[in-house]
Amino acid sequence: MQPDPFGNLKDWGPVLEFVCQLADNKNLSECQPGLTRILAYRDNWRLREETLKRIGAIESPSEALIHQVLNIIANHNLYYEVRILACEAMAEWLKKNIPFDTAARASLSQAVASQLATPQPPIFEEALKKLHGVVCERFGVSSRD
């Protein structure tokens, strides 16, 4: 399978169906460059959300995919629902003991701590606190709570 079989993301209906089909067949990991592109694509919220809901099942996410999810979590210009979904996907990976390189660990810890250091809406703060707890447990850093 091609690493990015999704084609034109503006024609999002078939892309969404294909993402769902790949997830149902447990083949998302074969298309990580395409999934990274979907997450970076800002012109369709549904594609992003549905992709985020499914990528936590990937057993070995690429560095690029991890960093794109981290970018969503840290992006103050994005709406909270998509950032919460990104927190949930990241937490799923962390709970699976998927290897994270040193730079990704540092970026993740810093991004979560930075977000928690400023007032957030309660629903996003709750997602950040859950992710922070998983980060602390996984990487052995002390929790601020």
PDB file of C-alpha atoms in Angstrom:
ATOM      1  CA  MET A   1       0.000   0.000   0.000  1.00  0.00           C
ATOM      2  CA  GLN A   2       1.146   3.542  -0.686  1.00  0.00           C
ATOM      3  CA  PRO A   3       2.287   5.531   2.362  1.00  0.00           C
ATOM      4  CA  ASP A   4      -0.125   8.309   1.355  1.00  0.00           C
ATOM      5  CA  PRO A   5      -3.054   6.786  -0.553  1.00  0.00           C
ATOM      6  CA  PHE A   6      -5.530   9.523   0.347  1.00  0.00           C
ATOM      7  CA  GLY A   7      -5.254  11.757  -2.702  1.00  0.00           C
ATOM      8  CA  ASN A   8      -7.087  15.078  -2.782  1.00  0.00           C
ATOM      9  CA  LEU A   9      -8.201  15.945   0.752  1.00  0.00           C
ATOM     10  CA  LYS A  10     -10.713  18.468  -0.591  1.00  0.00           C
ATOM     11  CA  ASP A  11     -12.724  15.468  -1.787  1.00  0.00           C
ATOM     12  CA  TRP A  12     -13.038  14.434   1.843  1.00  0.00           C
ATOM     13  CA  GLY A  13     -15.944  11.961   1.706  1.00  0.00           C
ATOM     14  CA  PRO A  14     -14.008   9.096   0.103  1.00  0.00           C
ATOM     15  CA  VAL A  15     -10.951   9.959   2.205  1.00  0.00           C
ATOM     16  CA  LEU A  16     -12.987   9.686   5.399  1.00  0.00           C
ATOM     17  CA  GLU A  17     -14.446   6.343   4.297  1.00  0.00           C
ATOM     18  CA  PHE A  18     -10.969   5.061   3.469  1.00  0.00           C
ATOM     19  CA  VAL A  19      -9.566   6.126   6.865  1.00  0.00           C
ATOM     20  CA  CYS A  20     -12.436   4.298   8.585  1.00  0.00           C
ATOM     21  CA  GLN A  21     -11.881   1.211   6.434  1.00  0.00           C
ATOM     22  CA  LEU A  22      -8.149   1.196   7.191  1.00  0.00           C
ATOM     23  CA  ALA A  23      -8.872   1.546  10.911  1.00  0.00           C
ATOM     24  CA  ASP A  24     -11.426  -1.276  10.852  1.00  0.00           C
ATOM     25  CA  ASN A  25      -8.883  -3.506   9.084  1.00  0.00           C
ATOM     26  CA  LYS A  26      -6.070  -2.389  11.430  1.00  0.00           C
ATOM     27  CA  ASN A  27      -4.007  -1.049   8.518  1.00  0.00           C
ATOM     28  CA  LEU A  28      -3.588   2.586   9.572  1.00  0.00           C
ATOM     29  CA  SER A  29       0.088   2.120  10.387  1.00  0.00           C
ATOM     30  CA  GLU A  30       0.828   1.476   6.708  1.00  0.00           C
ATOM     31  CA  CYS A  31      -0.313   5.002   5.785  1.00  0.00           C
ATOM     32  CA  GLN A  32       1.306   7.198   8.421  1.00  0.00           C
ATOM     33  CA  PRO A  33       2.677   9.833   6.008  1.00  0.00           C
ATOM     34  CA  GLY A  34      -0.857  10.281   4.667  1.00  0.00           C
ATOM     35  CA  LEU A  35      -2.336  10.434   8.168  1.00  0.00           C
ATOM     36  CA  THR A  36       0.237  13.070   9.092  1.00  0.00           C
ATOM     37  CA  ARG A  37      -0.834  15.062   6.038  1.00  0.00           C
ATOM     38  CA  ILE A  38      -4.505  14.762   7.030  1.00  0.00           C
ATOM     39  CA  LEU A  39      -3.730  16.053  10.530  1.00  0.00           C
ATOM     40  CA  ALA A  40      -1.806  18.990   9.078  1.00  0.00           C
ATOM     41  CA  TYR A  41      -4.649  19.789   6.654  1.00  0.00           C
ATOM     42  CA  ARG A  42      -6.630  22.652   8.152  1.00  0.00           C
ATOM     43  CA  ASP A  43      -9.515  22.819   5.717  1.00  0.00           C
ATOM     44  CA  ASN A  44     -11.582  19.901   7.008  1.00  0.00           C
ATOM     45  CA  TRP A  45     -12.292  19.471  10.692  1.00  0.00           C
ATOM     46  CA  ARG A  46     -14.117  16.171  10.247  1.00  0.00           C
ATOM     47  CA  LEU A  47     -11.145  14.458   8.607  1.00  0.00           C
ATOM     48  CA  ARG A  48      -8.853  15.639  11.394  1.00  0.00           C
ATOM     49  CA  GLU A  49     -11.202  14.587  14.173  1.00  0.00           C
ATOM     50  CA  GLU A  50     -11.968  11.159  12.737  1.00  0.00           C
ATOM     51  CA  THR A  51      -8.282  10.524  12.112  1.00  0.00           C
ATOM     52  CA  LEU A  52      -7.391  11.534  15.675  1.00  0.00           C
ATOM     53  CA  LYS A  53     -10.079   9.212  17.037  1.00  0.00           C
ATOM     54  CA  ARG A  54      -8.468   6.273  15.243  1.00  0.00           C
ATOM     55  CA  ILE A  55      -4.702   6.773  15.305  1.00  0.00           C
ATOM     56  CA  GLY A  56      -4.301   5.786  18.949  1.00  0.00           C
ATOM     57  CA  ALA A  57      -4.614   2.194  17.723  1.00  0.00           C
ATOM     58  CA  ILE A  58      -1.377   2.476  15.728  1.00  0.00           C
ATOM     59  CA  GLU A  59       1.203   0.270  17.439  1.00  0.00           C
ATOM     60  CA  SER A  60       4.282   2.062  16.149  1.00  0.00           C
ATOM     61  CA  PRO A  61       3.586   5.704  15.248  1.00  0.00           C
ATOM     62  CA  SER A  62       6.206   7.513  13.218  1.00  0.00           C
ATOM     63  CA  GLU A  63       8.136  10.435  14.633  1.00  0.00           C
ATOM     64  CA  ALA A  64       6.376  12.726  12.139  1.00  0.00           C
ATOM     65  CA  LEU A  65       2.934  11.532  13.255  1.00  0.00           C
ATOM     66  CA  ILE A  66       3.827  11.959  16.937  1.00  0.00           C
ATOM     67  CA  HIS A  67       5.081  15.489  16.283  1.00  0.00           C
ATOM     68  CA  GLN A  68       1.972  16.417  14.288  1.00  0.00           C
ATOM     69  CA  VAL A  69      -0.281  15.296  17.149  1.00  0.00           C
ATOM     70  CA  LEU A  70       1.897  17.266  19.551  1.00  0.00           C
ATOM     71  CA  ASN A  71       1.559  20.325  17.296  1.00  0.00           C
ATOM     72  CA  ILE A  72      -2.222  20.041  17.515  1.00  0.00           C
ATOM     73  CA  ILE A  73      -2.126  19.835  21.320  1.00  0.00           C
ATOM     74  CA  ALA A  74       0.094  22.918  21.565  1.00  0.00           C
ATOM     75  CA  ASN A  75      -1.639  25.058  18.919  1.00  0.00           C
ATOM     76  CA  HIS A  76      -3.576  27.816  20.709  1.00  0.00           C
ATOM     77  CA  ASN A  77      -5.302  28.741  17.446  1.00  0.00           C
ATOM     78  CA  LEU A  78      -7.128  25.415  17.159  1.00  0.00           C
ATOM     79  CA  TYR A  79     -10.465  24.680  18.763  1.00  0.00           C
ATOM     80  CA  TYR A  80     -10.476  22.714  22.001  1.00  0.00           C
ATOM     81  CA  GLU A  81     -12.282  19.600  20.794  1.00  0.00           C
ATOM     82  CA  VAL A  82      -9.549  18.711  18.300  1.00  0.00           C
ATOM     83  CA  ARG A  83      -6.860  19.410  20.898  1.00  0.00           C
ATOM     84  CA  ILE A  84      -8.649  17.101  23.350  1.00  0.00           C
ATOM     85  CA  LEU A  85      -8.761  14.336  20.728  1.00  0.00           C
ATOM     86  CA  ALA A  86      -5.025  14.838  20.180  1.00  0.00           C
ATOM     87  CA  CYS A  87      -4.424  14.503  23.942  1.00  0.00           C
ATOM     88  CA  GLU A  88      -6.401  11.262  23.949  1.00  0.00           C
ATOM     89  CA  ALA A  89      -4.485   9.812  20.983  1.00  0.00           C
ATOM     90  CA  MET A  90      -1.152  10.714  22.573  1.00  0.00           C
ATOM     91  CA  ALA A  91      -2.210   9.143  25.877  1.00  0.00           C
ATOM     92  CA  GLU A  92      -3.162   5.925  24.061  1.00  0.00           C
ATOM     93  CA  TRP A  93       0.325   5.704  22.559  1.00  0.00           C
ATOM     94  CA  LEU A  94       1.988   6.415  25.885  1.00  0.00           C
ATOM     95  CA  LYS A  95      -0.021   3.686  27.611  1.00  0.00           C
ATOM     96  CA  LYS A  96       1.202   1.188  25.001  1.00  0.00           C
ATOM     97  CA  ASN A  97       4.849   1.925  25.882  1.00  0.00           C
ATOM     98  CA  ILE A  98       5.582   3.019  22.343  1.00  0.00           C
ATOM     99  CA  PRO A  99       9.158   4.335  22.119  1.00  0.00           C
ATOM    100  CA  PHE A 100       9.500   8.113  22.120  1.00  0.00           C
ATOM    101  CA  ASP A 101      12.818   9.703  21.243  1.00  0.00           C
ATOM    102  CA  THR A 102      14.383  12.145  23.689  1.00  0.00           C
ATOM    103  CA  ALA A 103      13.299  15.188  21.690  1.00  0.00           C
ATOM    104  CA  ALA A 104       9.680  13.985  21.543  1.00  0.00           C
ATOM    105  CA  ARG A 105       9.665  13.304  25.290  1.00  0.00           C
ATOM    106  CA  ALA A 106      11.009  16.768  26.040  1.00  0.00           C
ATOM    107  CA  SER A 107       8.625  18.455  23.603  1.00  0.00           C
ATOM    108  CA  LEU A 108       5.636  16.588  24.983  1.00  0.00           C
ATOM    109  CA  SER A 109       6.501  17.266  28.624  1.00  0.00           C
ATOM    110  CA  GLN A 110       7.164  20.928  27.894  1.00  0.00           C
ATOM    111  CA  ALA A 111       3.997  21.399  25.821  1.00  0.00           C
ATOM    112  CA  VAL A 112       1.744  19.826  28.442  1.00  0.00           C
ATOM    113  CA  ALA A 113       3.372  21.745  31.307  1.00  0.00           C
ATOM    114  CA  SER A 114       3.132  24.989  29.337  1.00  0.00           C
ATOM    115  CA  GLN A 115      -0.556  24.436  28.614  1.00  0.00           C
ATOM    116  CA  LEU A 116      -1.258  23.627  32.268  1.00  0.00           C
ATOM    117  CA  ALA A 117       0.598  26.747  33.426  1.00  0.00           C
ATOM    118  CA  THR A 118      -2.043  28.984  31.872  1.00  0.00           C
ATOM    119  CA  PRO A 119      -5.781  28.973  32.554  1.00  0.00           C
ATOM    120  CA  GLN A 120      -7.676  26.649  30.214  1.00  0.00           C
ATOM    121  CA  PRO A 121     -11.358  25.814  29.827  1.00  0.00           C
ATOM    122  CA  PRO A 122     -12.202  23.020  32.278  1.00  0.00           C
ATOM    123  CA  ILE A 123     -12.786  20.367  29.612  1.00  0.00           C
ATOM    124  CA  PHE A 124      -9.380  20.977  27.993  1.00  0.00           C
ATOM    125  CA  GLU A 125      -7.655  21.297  31.366  1.00  0.00           C
ATOM    126  CA  GLU A 126      -9.059  17.892  32.324  1.00  0.00           C
ATOM    127  CA  ALA A 127      -7.681  16.327  29.116  1.00  0.00           C
ATOM    128  CA  LEU A 128      -4.297  17.957  29.745  1.00  0.00           C
ATOM    129  CA  LYS A 129      -4.207  16.707  33.336  1.00  0.00           C
ATOM    130  CA  LYS A 130      -4.984  13.161  32.201  1.00  0.00           C
ATOM    131  CA  LEU A 131      -2.241  13.353  29.588  1.00  0.00           C
ATOM    132  CA  HIS A 132       0.153  14.882  32.126  1.00  0.00           C
ATOM    133  CA  GLY A 133      -0.529  11.972  34.486  1.00  0.00           C
ATOM    134  CA  VAL A 134       0.257   9.457  31.750  1.00  0.00           C
ATOM    135  CA  VAL A 135       3.419  11.392  30.798  1.00  0.00           C
ATOM    136  CA  CYS A 136       4.578  11.394  34.430  1.00  0.00           C
ATOM    137  CA  GLU A 137       3.858   7.691  34.821  1.00  0.00           C
ATOM    138  CA  ARG A 138       5.518   6.725  31.555  1.00  0.00           C
ATOM    139  CA  PHE A 139       8.630   8.890  31.703  1.00  0.00           C
ATOM    140  CA  GLY A 140       9.093   8.855  35.456  1.00  0.00           C
ATOM    141  CA  VAL A 141       8.777  12.582  35.993  1.00  0.00           C
ATOM    142  CA  SER A 142       7.086  13.942  39.076  1.00  0.00           C
ATOM    143  CA  SER A 143       3.579  15.296  38.824  1.00  0.00           C
ATOM    144  CA  ARG A 144       2.853  18.891  39.784  1.00  0.00           C
ATOM    145  CA  ASP A 145      -0.574  17.993  41.189  1.00  0.00           C
TER     146      ASP A 145
END
